[in-house]
mmCIF file of C-alpha atoms in Angstrom:
data_model
loop_
_atom_site.group_PDB
_atom_site.id
_atom_site.type_symbol
_atom_site.label_atom_id
_atom_site.label_comp_id
_atom_site.label_asym_id
_atom_site.label_seq_id
_atom_site.Cartn_x
_atom_site.Cartn_y
_atom_site.Cartn_z
ATOM 1 C CA MET A 16 9.023 -23.695 -12.117
ATOM 2 C CA THR A 17 7.450 -22.919 -15.463
ATOM 3 C CA GLN A 18 5.860 -19.474 -15.430
ATOM 4 C CA LEU A 19 3.138 -18.207 -17.714
ATOM 5 C CA ARG A 20 3.630 -14.992 -19.620
ATOM 6 C CA ARG A 21 0.925 -12.327 -19.361
ATOM 7 C CA ASP A 22 0.349 -12.323 -23.126
ATOM 8 C CA ALA A 23 -0.249 -16.094 -23.060
ATOM 9 C CA CYS A 24 -3.207 -15.742 -20.671
ATOM 10 C CA ARG A 25 -6.855 -15.158 -21.437
ATOM 11 C CA TYR A 26 -7.929 -11.845 -19.900
ATOM 12 C CA THR A 27 -11.210 -10.002 -19.512
ATOM 13 C CA LYS A 28 -11.123 -6.632 -17.759
ATOM 14 C CA GLN A 29 -13.041 -6.584 -14.443
ATOM 15 C CA TYR A 30 -13.515 -10.364 -14.390
ATOM 16 C CA CYS A 31 -10.588 -11.203 -12.103
ATOM 17 C CA GLU A 32 -12.352 -14.302 -10.766
ATOM 18 C CA GLU A 33 -12.730 -15.836 -14.224
ATOM 19 C CA ASN A 34 -9.219 -14.775 -15.211
ATOM 20 C CA VAL A 35 -7.879 -16.595 -12.133
ATOM 21 C CA TYR A 36 -9.971 -19.692 -12.830
ATOM 22 C CA LEU A 37 -8.556 -19.920 -16.356
ATOM 23 C CA LEU A 38 -5.006 -19.257 -15.107
ATOM 24 C CA ALA A 39 -5.393 -22.037 -12.547
ATOM 25 C CA GLU A 40 -6.507 -24.442 -15.252
ATOM 26 C CA GLN A 41 -3.447 -23.589 -17.363
ATOM 27 C CA LEU A 42 -1.067 -23.962 -14.439
ATOM 28 C CA ARG A 43 -2.585 -27.221 -13.194
ATOM 29 C CA GLN A 44 -1.875 -28.750 -16.598
ATOM 30 C CA GLN A 45 1.722 -27.499 -16.616
ATOM 31 C CA GLN A 46 2.522 -27.968 -12.918
ATOM 32 C CA PRO A 47 0.303 -30.706 -11.477
ATOM 33 C CA LEU A 48 2.343 -30.918 -8.256
ATOM 34 C CA ALA A 49 2.347 -27.214 -7.409
ATOM 35 C CA GLU A 50 0.221 -25.879 -4.550
ATOM 36 C CA ILE A 51 -2.275 -23.538 -6.229
ATOM 37 C CA HIS A 52 -4.719 -21.234 -4.421
ATOM 38 C CA ALA A 53 -7.319 -18.805 -5.673
ATOM 39 C CA VAL A 54 -7.129 -15.953 -3.161
ATOM 40 C CA PHE A 55 -10.298 -13.910 -2.697
ATOM 41 C CA ILE A 56 -9.468 -10.571 -1.122
ATOM 42 C CA SER A 57 -12.544 -9.003 0.432
ATOM 43 C CA ASN A 58 -14.212 -8.187 3.729
ATOM 44 C CA PRO A 59 -17.691 -7.566 5.154
ATOM 45 C CA GLN A 60 -17.496 -3.895 4.125
ATOM 46 C CA ARG A 61 -16.671 -4.934 0.547
ATOM 47 C CA LYS A 62 -14.017 -2.272 0.417
ATOM 48 C CA ILE A 63 -10.444 -3.453 0.101
ATOM 49 C CA PRO A 64 -7.398 -1.258 -0.178
ATOM 50 C CA LEU A 65 -5.270 -2.562 -3.038
ATOM 51 C CA TRP A 66 -2.475 -0.735 -4.814
ATOM 52 C CA ARG A 67 -0.699 -1.198 -8.153
ATOM 53 C CA GLN A 68 -3.867 -2.101 -10.061
ATOM 54 C CA GLN A 69 -4.410 -1.139 -13.714
ATOM 55 C CA ALA A 70 -8.196 -0.837 -13.769
ATOM 56 C CA ALA A 71 -8.938 0.683 -10.373
ATOM 57 C CA ARG A 72 -9.806 4.376 -10.320
ATOM 58 C CA GLU A 73 -8.925 4.339 -6.635
ATOM 59 C CA GLN A 74 -7.078 1.813 -4.554
ATOM 60 C CA ASP A 75 -10.364 0.615 -2.977
ATOM 61 C CA LEU A 76 -12.126 -2.269 -4.705
ATOM 62 C CA ASP A 77 -15.114 -4.325 -3.570
ATOM 63 C CA TYR A 78 -13.102 -7.522 -4.001
ATOM 64 C CA HIS A 79 -10.229 -8.916 -5.987
ATOM 65 C CA VAL A 80 -8.990 -12.398 -6.846
ATOM 66 C CA VAL A 81 -5.402 -13.444 -7.518
ATOM 67 C CA LEU A 82 -3.695 -16.776 -8.028
ATOM 68 C CA LEU A 83 -1.018 -17.851 -5.561
ATOM 69 C CA VAL A 84 1.343 -20.679 -6.480
ATOM 70 C CA ARG A 85 3.820 -22.354 -4.149
ATOM 71 C CA GLU A 86 6.450 -24.367 -5.981
ATOM 72 C CA THR A 87 6.853 -27.774 -4.363
ATOM 73 C CA VAL A 88 10.638 -28.071 -4.703
ATOM 74 C CA SER A 89 11.826 -24.572 -3.763
ATOM 75 C CA ASP A 90 8.807 -23.577 -1.625
ATOM 76 C CA ASP A 91 8.826 -20.169 -3.386
ATOM 77 C CA CYS A 92 5.467 -18.395 -3.652
ATOM 78 C CA ILE A 93 4.495 -16.315 -6.650
ATOM 79 C CA VAL A 94 1.377 -14.305 -7.430
ATOM 80 C CA TYR A 95 -0.395 -14.201 -10.772
ATOM 81 C CA ASP A 96 -2.512 -11.058 -11.053
ATOM 82 C CA LEU A 97 -3.470 -9.972 -14.550
ATOM 83 C CA ASP A 98 -4.712 -6.629 -13.222
ATOM 84 C CA THR A 99 -1.521 -5.504 -11.504
ATOM 85 C CA THR A 100 1.073 -3.063 -12.750
ATOM 86 C CA LEU A 101 3.713 -5.210 -11.014
ATOM 87 C CA ASP A 102 5.685 -7.849 -12.890
ATOM 88 C CA PHE A 103 3.712 -10.872 -14.040
ATOM 89 C CA PRO A 104 4.078 -13.085 -12.166
ATOM 90 C CA CYS A 105 5.671 -11.460 -9.143
ATOM 91 C CA SER A 106 6.997 -12.811 -5.890
ATOM 92 C CA PHE A 107 4.576 -13.020 -2.991
ATOM 93 C CA ARG A 108 6.867 -10.722 -1.014
ATOM 94 C CA THR A 109 6.698 -8.033 -3.727
ATOM 95 C CA PHE A 110 2.911 -8.370 -3.951
ATOM 96 C CA ALA A 111 2.558 -8.105 -0.156
ATOM 97 C CA ILE A 112 4.725 -4.991 0.010
ATOM 98 C CA GLU A 113 3.570 -3.107 -3.087
ATOM 99 C CA ALA A 114 -0.020 -4.216 -3.779
ATOM 100 C CA LEU A 115 -1.317 -5.169 -0.335
ATOM 101 C CA ARG A 116 0.825 -2.542 1.392
ATOM 102 C CA ALA A 117 1.157 -4.798 4.417
ATOM 103 C CA ASP A 118 3.301 -2.079 6.001
ATOM 104 C CA ILE A 119 0.290 0.226 6.468
ATOM 105 C CA ASP A 120 -1.522 -0.112 9.770
ATOM 106 C CA LEU A 121 -5.163 -0.616 8.801
ATOM 107 C CA SER A 122 -8.075 -2.017 10.721
ATOM 108 C CA PRO A 123 -8.022 -5.836 10.547
ATOM 109 C CA ASP A 124 -11.598 -5.634 9.232
ATOM 110 C CA TYR A 125 -10.290 -4.365 5.908
ATOM 111 C CA ARG A 126 -7.943 -7.276 5.323
ATOM 112 C CA ARG A 127 -9.446 -10.697 4.810
ATOM 113 C CA TYR A 128 -8.204 -13.412 2.516
ATOM 114 C CA GLY A 129 -10.205 -16.414 1.394
ATOM 115 C CA LEU A 130 -8.075 -19.312 0.173
ATOM 116 C CA CYS A 131 -9.702 -21.755 -2.186
ATOM 117 C CA ASP A 132 -7.870 -24.933 -3.122
ATOM 118 C CA SER A 133 -10.612 -26.836 -4.930
ATOM 119 C CA PHE A 134 -11.477 -25.332 -8.272
ATOM 120 C CA ASP A 135 -14.186 -27.918 -8.930
ATOM 121 C CA SER A 136 -16.812 -25.873 -7.086
ATOM 122 C CA LEU A 137 -15.916 -22.534 -8.630
ATOM 123 C CA SER A 138 -18.380 -20.861 -10.933
ATOM 124 C CA PHE A 139 -18.471 -17.143 -11.136
ATOM 125 C CA ARG A 140 -20.390 -15.545 -13.950
ATOM 126 C CA MET A 141 -23.736 -14.247 -12.803
ATOM 127 C CA ALA A 142 -26.516 -15.455 -15.064
ATOM 128 C CA ASN A 143 -28.415 -12.238 -14.298
ATOM 129 C CA GLY A 144 -25.572 -9.929 -15.278
ATOM 130 C CA GLY A 145 -23.504 -9.747 -12.126
ATOM 131 C CA LYS A 146 -21.274 -7.038 -13.553
ATOM 132 C CA THR A 147 -24.102 -4.523 -13.957
ATOM 133 C CA SER A 148 -24.538 -1.249 -12.154
ATOM 134 C CA ASP A 149 -28.074 -1.032 -10.738
ATOM 135 C CA GLY A 150 -29.444 -2.714 -13.849
ATOM 136 C CA LEU A 151 -28.284 0.170 -16.045
ATOM 137 C CA GLY A 152 -26.010 -1.908 -18.241
ATOM 138 C CA TRP A 153 -22.664 -3.597 -18.097
ATOM 139 C CA ILE A 154 -19.863 -1.979 -16.102
ATOM 140 C CA ALA A 155 -17.581 -4.115 -18.231
ATOM 141 C CA PRO A 156 -18.668 -6.299 -21.144
ATOM 142 C CA PRO A 157 -18.853 -9.995 -20.270
ATOM 143 C CA PRO A 158 -16.140 -12.323 -21.558
ATOM 144 C CA SER A 159 -16.491 -13.465 -25.152
ATOM 145 C CA TYR A 160 -16.455 -17.131 -24.131
ATOM 146 C CA ALA A 161 -19.337 -19.080 -22.597
ATOM 147 C CA PRO A 162 -19.738 -19.073 -18.794
ATOM 148 C CA ILE A 163 -17.419 -21.558 -17.103
ATOM 149 C CA ARG A 164 -20.260 -23.378 -15.330
ATOM 150 C CA PRO A 165 -23.515 -21.630 -16.219
ATOM 151 C CA GLU A 166 -25.657 -23.920 -14.059
ATOM 152 C CA LEU A 167 -24.077 -22.619 -10.866
ATOM 153 C CA CYS A 168 -23.253 -19.116 -9.769
ATOM 154 C CA ASN A 169 -21.598 -18.901 -6.368
ATOM 155 C CA LEU A 170 -19.306 -15.867 -6.607
ATOM 156 C CA GLN A 171 -21.071 -14.044 -3.769
ATOM 157 C CA LYS A 172 -20.376 -16.965 -1.419
ATOM 158 C CA TYR A 173 -16.638 -16.509 -1.977
ATOM 159 C CA ILE A 174 -16.774 -12.739 -1.546
ATOM 160 C CA ASP A 175 -18.956 -12.806 1.603
ATOM 161 C CA MET A 176 -16.178 -13.341 4.137
ATOM 162 C CA GLU A 177 -18.493 -13.496 7.173
ATOM 163 C CA GLN A 178 -20.522 -16.388 5.763
ATOM 164 C CA HIS A 179 -17.331 -17.856 4.356
ATOM 165 C CA MET A 180 -15.926 -17.995 7.918
ATOM 166 C CA VAL A 181 -19.056 -19.694 9.277
ATOM 167 C CA ASP A 182 -19.556 -22.503 6.793
ATOM 168 C CA ASN A 183 -15.946 -22.967 5.591
ATOM 169 C CA VAL A 184 -17.289 -24.668 2.454
ATOM 170 C CA TYR A 185 -15.540 -22.234 0.174
ATOM 171 C CA GLY A 186 -12.064 -22.449 1.687
ATOM 172 C CA ASP A 187 -10.328 -20.880 4.663
ATOM 173 C CA VAL A 188 -10.600 -17.227 5.651
ATOM 174 C CA LEU A 189 -7.370 -15.765 7.008
ATOM 175 C CA SER A 190 -6.521 -12.469 8.632
ATOM 176 C CA GLU A 191 -3.701 -10.526 7.053
ATOM 177 C CA THR A 192 -1.269 -11.735 9.718
ATOM 178 C CA GLN A 193 -2.236 -15.371 9.126
ATOM 179 C CA PHE A 194 -2.050 -14.917 5.353
ATOM 180 C CA LEU A 195 1.406 -13.361 5.439
ATOM 181 C CA GLN A 196 2.737 -15.929 7.925
ATOM 182 C CA GLN A 197 1.520 -18.797 5.783
ATOM 183 C CA PHE A 198 3.129 -17.615 2.545
ATOM 184 C CA LEU A 199 6.072 -15.376 3.436
ATOM 185 C CA LEU A 200 9.056 -17.601 4.062
#
């Protein structure tokens, strides 16, 4: 499997969803037969415990998005996360142990994973400045490139795991147990 190097990827701090979208586009061109998923990690409380992250002041984030790739021949799963301090990419097993800390017994409410297979419907950048803090300015400057699909902004629909579970339009929502069983071999 061809793997991207971190320095070959477009990156904007605190725009994990756009970083993943662009990574997916690169990988789909290089590996058209691979199984590629954008994984939205969130929950109704919008507080996810996530370790080994560069930008996080604490391990709790409101949401995070990573790219999960399963190689069709070997069935190996790797994670692309431009915000991690782990290797890039890293094995799914390493990500589960060190970033998700699957070994810690937490309430199931804090661990939800939304899998999105179709990147055609993804559009993330908020036209009204979705990365602002109470209208007081940018938490992080927006990417230097134009919005991916400026006519549509549906990021909140991917992050809202309760609605996500009801309408299932934006992919499947899995518990941590389901998520680990599906991708740990």
